[in-house]
Coordinates of N, CA and C in Angstrom, one line a residue:
X627 N 31.4 -22.3 33.6 CA 32.5 -21.3 33.6 C 31.7 -20.4 33.0
X628 N 31.0 -20.3 32.2 CA 30.2 -18.8 31.8 C 29.8 -17.9 32.8
X629 N 29.0 -18.9 33.7 CA 28.3 -18.1 34.9 C 29.3 -17.9 36.1
X630 N 30.9 -18.5 36.1 CA 31.2 -17.6 37.2 C 32.1 -16.7 36.6
X631 N 32.5 -16.7 35.5 CA 33.1 -15.4 34.7 C 32.1 -14.5 34.8
X632 N 30.8 -14.6 34.5 CA 29.7 -13.4 34.6 C 30.3 -12.7 35.7
X633 N 30.6 -13.2 37.0 CA 30.8 -12.7 38.2 C 32.0 -12.4 38.6
X634 N 33.2 -12.5 37.8 CA 34.7 -12.7 38.1 C 35.0 -11.1 37.5
X635 N 36.1 -10.9 37.4 CA 36.7 -9.7 37.1 C 36.7 -9.6 35.3
X636 N 36.1 -8.6 35.0 CA 36.1 -8.4 33.3 C 37.7 -7.6 33.1
X637 N 38.0 -8.2 32.0 CA 40.0 -7.4 31.7 C 39.2 -7.0 30.2
X638 N 40.1 -6.5 29.8 CA 40.5 -5.7 28.4 C 41.7 -5.6 28.1
X639 N 42.0 -5.8 27.1 CA 43.5 -5.8 26.2 C 43.5 -5.4 24.9
X640 N 44.5 -4.8 24.5 CA 44.6 -4.5 23.0 C 45.6 -5.1 22.5
X641 N 45.9 -5.7 21.4 CA 47.2 -6.3 20.6 C 47.2 -6.3 19.2
X642 N 48.2 -6.5 19.1 CA 49.0 -6.2 17.4 C 50.1 -6.8 17.2
X643 N 50.9 -6.8 16.2 CA 52.0 -7.5 16.1 C 52.3 -7.3 14.8
X644 N 53.7 -7.3 14.3 CA 54.6 -7.2 13.0 C 54.9 -8.7 12.8
X645 N 56.0 -9.0 12.4 CA 56.7 -10.3 12.0 C 57.7 -10.3 12.8
X646 N 58.1 -9.1 13.6 CA 59.1 -9.4 14.6 C 58.8 -8.9 16.0
X647 N 57.8 -7.8 16.2 CA 57.3 -7.9 17.4 C 55.8 -8.0 17.6
X648 N 55.5 -8.0 18.8 CA 54.2 -8.0 19.5 C 54.0 -6.6 20.5
X649 N 52.6 -5.8 20.5 CA 52.3 -5.0 21.6 C 50.9 -5.1 22.1
X650 N 51.1 -5.4 23.4 CA 50.0 -5.7 24.2 C 49.4 -4.2 25.1
X651 N 48.2 -3.6 24.9 CA 48.1 -2.2 25.7 C 46.6 -2.6 26.6
X652 N 47.0 -1.7 27.8 CA 45.7 -1.9 28.6 C 44.4 -1.1 28.1
X653 N 43.6 -1.3 29.0 CA 42.1 -0.7 28.7 C 42.2 1.1 28.3
X654 N 43.3 1.7 29.1 CA 43.5 2.9 28.8 C 44.3 3.4 27.5
X655 N 44.7 2.3 27.0 CA 45.2 2.6 25.7 C 47.0 2.6 25.9
X656 N 47.3 2.7 27.2 CA 49.0 2.5 27.4 C 49.5 1.1 27.2
X657 N 50.7 1.3 26.8 CA 51.1 -0.3 26.2 C 51.9 -0.9 27.7
X658 N 51.6 -1.6 28.0 CA 51.9 -3.0 28.7 C 53.0 -3.6 28.7
X659 N 53.2 -3.6 27.5 CA 54.3 -5.2 26.8 C 54.4 -4.8 25.5
X660 N 55.8 -4.5 25.2 CA 56.2 -4.7 23.5 C 57.5 -5.0 23.5
X661 N 57.7 -6.6 23.0 CA 59.0 -7.0 22.8 C 59.1 -7.8 21.3
X662 N 60.2 -8.3 21.3 CA 60.6 -8.9 20.2 C 60.1 -10.6 20.5
X663 N 59.6 -11.2 19.4 CA 59.2 -12.6 19.5 C 60.1 -13.3 19.5
X664 N 60.1 -14.7 20.4 CA 61.1 -15.3 21.1 C 62.0 -16.1 19.6
X665 N 63.4 -15.9 19.9 CA 63.7 -16.5 19.0 C 63.5 -17.7 17.9
X666 N 63.4 -18.7 19.0 CA 62.6 -19.6 18.7 C 61.9 -20.1 17.6
X667 N 60.9 -19.2 17.8 CA 59.8 -18.6 17.2 C 59.7 -18.7 15.6
X668 N 59.3 -19.3 14.7 CA 59.1 -19.1 13.2 C 57.8 -18.2 12.9
X669 N 58.0 -17.0 12.9 CA 56.9 -16.1 12.2 C 57.1 -15.5 11.0
X670 N 56.3 -16.0 10.3 CA 56.5 -16.0 8.8 C 55.0 -15.1 8.2
X671 N 54.2 -15.2 8.9 CA 53.1 -14.6 8.1 C 52.4 -13.7 9.3
X672 N 51.5 -12.7 8.6 CA 51.3 -11.7 10.0 C 49.9 -12.2 10.6
X673 N 49.3 -13.1 10.1 CA 47.9 -13.9 11.0 C 48.8 -14.4 11.8
X674 N 50.3 -15.3 11.7 CA 51.2 -15.9 12.4 C 51.0 -15.0 14.0
X675 N 51.6 -14.0 13.3 CA 52.5 -12.7 14.4 C 51.0 -12.5 15.2
X676 N 50.0 -12.2 14.7 CA 48.8 -11.6 15.2 C 48.2 -12.8 16.4
X677 N 48.2 -13.8 15.8 CA 47.7 -15.3 16.6 C 48.7 -15.3 18.0
X678 N 50.1 -15.3 17.8 CA 50.8 -15.6 18.7 C 51.3 -14.0 19.6
X679 N 50.7 -13.1 19.2 CA 50.2 -11.5 20.1 C 49.6 -11.9 21.0
X680 N 48.3 -12.4 20.6 CA 46.9 -12.6 21.1 C 47.2 -13.5 22.4
X681 N 47.8 -15.2 21.7 CA 48.4 -15.7 22.9 C 49.3 -15.1 24.4
X682 N 49.7 -14.1 23.7 CA 50.7 -13.5 24.9 C 49.6 -12.8 25.7
X683 N 48.9 -12.1 25.1 CA 47.8 -10.9 25.8 C 46.8 -12.1 26.7
X684 N 46.5 -13.0 25.8 CA 45.8 -14.2 27.1 C 46.5 -14.7 28.1
X685 N 47.7 -14.7 28.0 CA 48.9 -15.5 28.8 C 49.2 -14.4 30.3
X686 N 49.4 -13.1 29.9 CA 49.3 -12.0 30.9 C 48.1 -11.9 31.6
X687 N 46.8 -12.3 30.9 CA 45.5 -12.0 31.6 C 45.4 -12.9 32.8
X688 N 45.8 -14.4 32.1 CA 45.6 -15.4 33.1 C 46.8 -15.2 34.2
X689 N 47.8 -14.5 34.0 CA 48.8 -14.2 35.2 C 48.1 -13.3 36.3
X690 N 47.3 -12.5 35.8 CA 46.6 -11.3 36.4 C 45.1 -12.1 37.5
X691 N 44.6 -12.7 36.9 CA 43.5 -13.6 37.3 C 43.9 -14.6 38.3
X692 N 44.7 -15.0 38.2 CA 45.7 -15.8 39.2 C 46.1 -14.8 40.3
X693 N 46.8 -13.9 40.5 CA 47.7 -13.1 41.1 C 46.0 -12.6 42.0
X694 N 44.8 -12.3 41.5 CA 43.6 -11.7 42.3 C 43.1 -12.6 43.2
X695 N 43.3 -13.9 42.5 CA 42.6 -15.0 43.2 C 41.3 -15.6 42.8
X696 N 41.1 -15.0 41.4 CA 39.6 -15.6 41.0 C 39.5 -16.7 40.1
X697 N 39.3 -17.4 40.2 CA 38.7 -18.6 39.7 C 38.7 -18.5 37.9
X698 N 37.8 -17.5 37.5 CA 37.4 -17.5 36.4 C 37.2 -16.0 36.1
X699 N 37.7 -15.5 34.8 CA 37.6 -14.1 34.4 C 37.0 -14.2 33.2
X700 N 36.6 -12.4 32.6 CA 36.5 -12.7 31.1 C 37.3 -11.5 30.6
X701 N 38.0 -11.9 29.5 CA 38.7 -10.9 28.6 C 38.0 -10.6 27.4
X702 N 38.1 -9.7 27.4 CA 38.0 -9.0 25.8 C 39.3 -8.4 25.6
X703 N 39.4 -9.0 24.2 CA 40.7 -8.9 23.2 C 40.6 -8.4 21.8
X704 N 40.7 -7.1 21.8 CA 40.7 -6.2 20.6 C 42.1 -6.5 20.1
X705 N 41.7 -7.3 18.9 CA 43.5 -7.5 18.0 C 43.2 -6.9 16.7
X706 N 44.0 -6.0 16.2 CA 44.7 -5.6 15.1 C 44.2 -6.0 13.4
X707 N 44.3 -7.5 13.7 CA 44.6 -8.4 12.5 C 43.3 -9.2 12.3
X708 N 42.4 -9.4 11.5 CA 41.2 -10.3 11.6 C 41.4 -11.3 10.7
X709 N 40.9 -12.5 10.6 CA 41.1 -13.6 10.3 C 42.0 -14.7 11.2
X710 N 41.9 -14.4 12.6 CA 42.4 -15.4 13.5 C 41.6 -16.5 13.7
X711 N 42.3 -17.7 14.1 CA 41.9 -18.8 14.5 C 40.9 -18.5 15.6
X712 N 39.5 -18.1 15.7 CA 38.8 -17.8 16.9 C 39.4 -19.5 18.0
X713 N 38.8 -20.2 17.0 CA 38.9 -21.6 17.7 C 39.8 -21.9 18.8
X714 N 40.8 -21.7 18.1 CA 42.3 -22.0 18.8 C 42.3 -20.8 20.0
X715 N 42.0 -19.5 19.9 CA 42.6 -18.8 20.7 C 41.5 -18.9 22.1
X716 N 40.2 -19.5 21.6 CA 39.3 -19.8 22.7 C 39.5 -20.5 24.0
X717 N 40.1 -21.6 23.1 CA 40.7 -23.0 23.6 C 41.4 -22.5 24.6
X718 N 42.6 -21.7 23.8 CA 43.7 -21.1 25.2 C 43.3 -20.6 26.3
X719 N 42.1 -19.4 25.9 CA 41.7 -18.8 26.9 C 40.8 -19.6 27.9
X720 N 40.4 -20.7 27.6 CA 39.5 -21.8 28.3 C 40.5 -22.1 29.2
X721 N 41.5 -22.7 28.5 CA 42.6 -23.2 29.5 C 43.5 -22.3 30.5
X722 N 43.3 -21.4 30.4 CA 43.6 -20.3 31.5 C 42.7 -20.0 31.9
X723 N 41.6 -20.2 32.3 CA 40.2 -19.7 33.2 C 39.8 -18.5 32.7
X724 N 39.4 -18.3 31.4 CA 38.9 -17.0 30.7 C 38.1 -17.2 30.0
X725 N 37.2 -16.3 29.8 CA 36.0 -16.7 28.7 C 36.6 -15.3 27.8
X726 N 36.6 -15.6 26.5 CA 37.2 -14.8 25.7 C 36.5 -14.5 24.8
X727 N 36.2 -12.8 24.3 CA 35.2 -12.0 23.8 C 36.4 -11.6 23.0
X728 N 36.6 -11.7 21.8 CA 37.7 -11.3 20.9 C 37.1 -10.3 19.5
X729 N 37.5 -9.6 19.9 CA 36.9 -8.2 18.4 C 38.0 -8.0 17.8
X730 N 38.0 -7.3 16.7 CA 38.7 -6.9 15.6 C 38.7 -5.5 15.5
X731 N 40.3 -4.8 15.7 CA 39.8 -3.3 15.1 C 41.1 -3.0 14.7
X732 N 41.0 -2.9 13.5 CA 42.1 -2.3 12.9 C 42.6 -0.7 12.7
X733 N 41.6 0.0 13.3 CA 41.8 1.6 12.8 C 42.2 2.2 13.9
X734 N 41.4 1.9 15.3 CA 41.7 2.9 16.6 C 42.2 1.7 17.3
X735 N 43.1 0.8 17.0 CA 43.5 -0.2 17.8 C 45.0 0.8 18.7
X736 N 45.2 1.3 19.9 CA 46.3 2.0 20.2 C 47.8 1.0 20.2
X737 N 47.5 -0.2 20.2 CA 48.6 -1.3 20.3 C 49.5 -1.3 18.6
X738 N 48.9 -0.4 17.7 CA 49.3 -0.3 16.1 C 50.3 0.9 16.4
X739 N 49.8 1.8 16.9 CA 50.7 3.2 17.0 C 52.0 3.1 17.9
X740 N 52.0 1.8 18.7 CA 53.3 2.1 19.9 C 54.6 2.0 18.9
X741 N 55.9 3.0 19.6 CA 56.7 2.5 18.7 C 57.8 1.6 18.4
X742 N 58.2 1.2 17.1 CA 58.7 -0.4 17.2 C 59.8 -0.5 18.0
X743 N 60.9 0.8 18.1 CA 61.9 0.6 19.4 C 62.0 0.8 20.6
X744 N 60.7 1.3 21.1 CA 60.4 1.6 22.9 C 59.9 0.3 23.3
X745 N 60.9 -0.7 23.7 CA 60.3 -2.3 24.6 C 59.8 -1.8 25.8
X746 N 58.9 -2.7 26.3 CA 58.5 -2.4 27.5 C 58.0 -4.2 27.9
X747 N 58.8 -4.1 29.3 CA 58.5 -5.3 30.1 C 57.5 -5.6 30.6
X748 N 56.8 -6.9 30.7 CA 55.0 -6.7 31.1 C 55.4 -7.0 32.5
X749 N 56.3 -7.3 33.2 CA 56.3 -7.4 34.5 C 56.7 -6.2 35.2
X750 N 56.6 -4.9 34.7 CA 56.8 -3.3 35.1 C 55.3 -2.9 35.2
X751 N 54.1 -3.7 34.5 CA 52.7 -3.1 34.4 C 52.4 -3.4 35.8
X752 N 51.1 -2.7 35.8 CA 50.2 -2.6 37.3 C 49.5 -3.9 36.5
X753 N 49.1 -5.1 37.2 CA 48.0 -5.9 36.4 C 46.6 -5.7 36.9
X754 N 46.9 -4.7 37.7 CA 45.4 -4.5 38.6 C 45.0 -3.3 37.1
X755 N 45.4 -3.1 36.3 CA 45.1 -1.7 35.2 C 43.9 -2.5 34.3
X756 N 44.5 -3.9 34.2 CA 43.7 -4.3 33.4 C 42.2 -4.6 33.5
X757 N 41.5 -4.4 34.7 CA 40.1 -4.6 34.7 C 39.4 -3.5 34.7
X758 N 38.3 -4.1 33.4 CA 37.3 -3.1 33.4 C 36.0 -2.8 34.2
X759 N 36.1 -3.6 35.0 CA 35.0 -3.7 36.2 C 35.3 -4.3 37.6
X760 N 36.1 -3.1 38.5 CA 36.7 -3.9 39.7 C 35.6 -4.5 40.8
X761 N 34.5 -4.0 40.8 CA 33.5 -4.5 41.2 C 33.1 -6.1 41.2
X762 N 33.6 -6.7 39.9 CA 33.7 -7.7 39.7 C 34.9 -8.5 40.7
X763 N 35.5 -8.1 41.3 CA 36.9 -8.6 42.2 C 36.2 -8.7 43.6
X764 N 34.8 -8.2 43.4 CA 34.6 -8.5 45.3 C 33.3 -10.0 45.3

């Protein structure tokens, strides 16, 4: 899988979360998804919120990978919260045809600065803007 991912698209997202909302930004630091957590989810810790935000980011990149027709892709996911369960996120990524490169940046993460009350629906975003190296699609 890693060999295929090396030849596939390289994608990048930033993510962060509060106990009520999550934000996902594309590589140029523009927010592409800011929403409330689903009402059925019980989010009672910042680590839990950050994990669900990371899973949302993995999900949207998996959709993008499918749209492009790539079998496997690499996702560099920059999260704002340390202490996430890397194994669980890696397993979720692999299950979605992604190799995960998880990075923590709690100071320069643009997802942290998105206004709390400005909601953005992911389907309004150009998923092609998530690619860091378009040549990987050749």
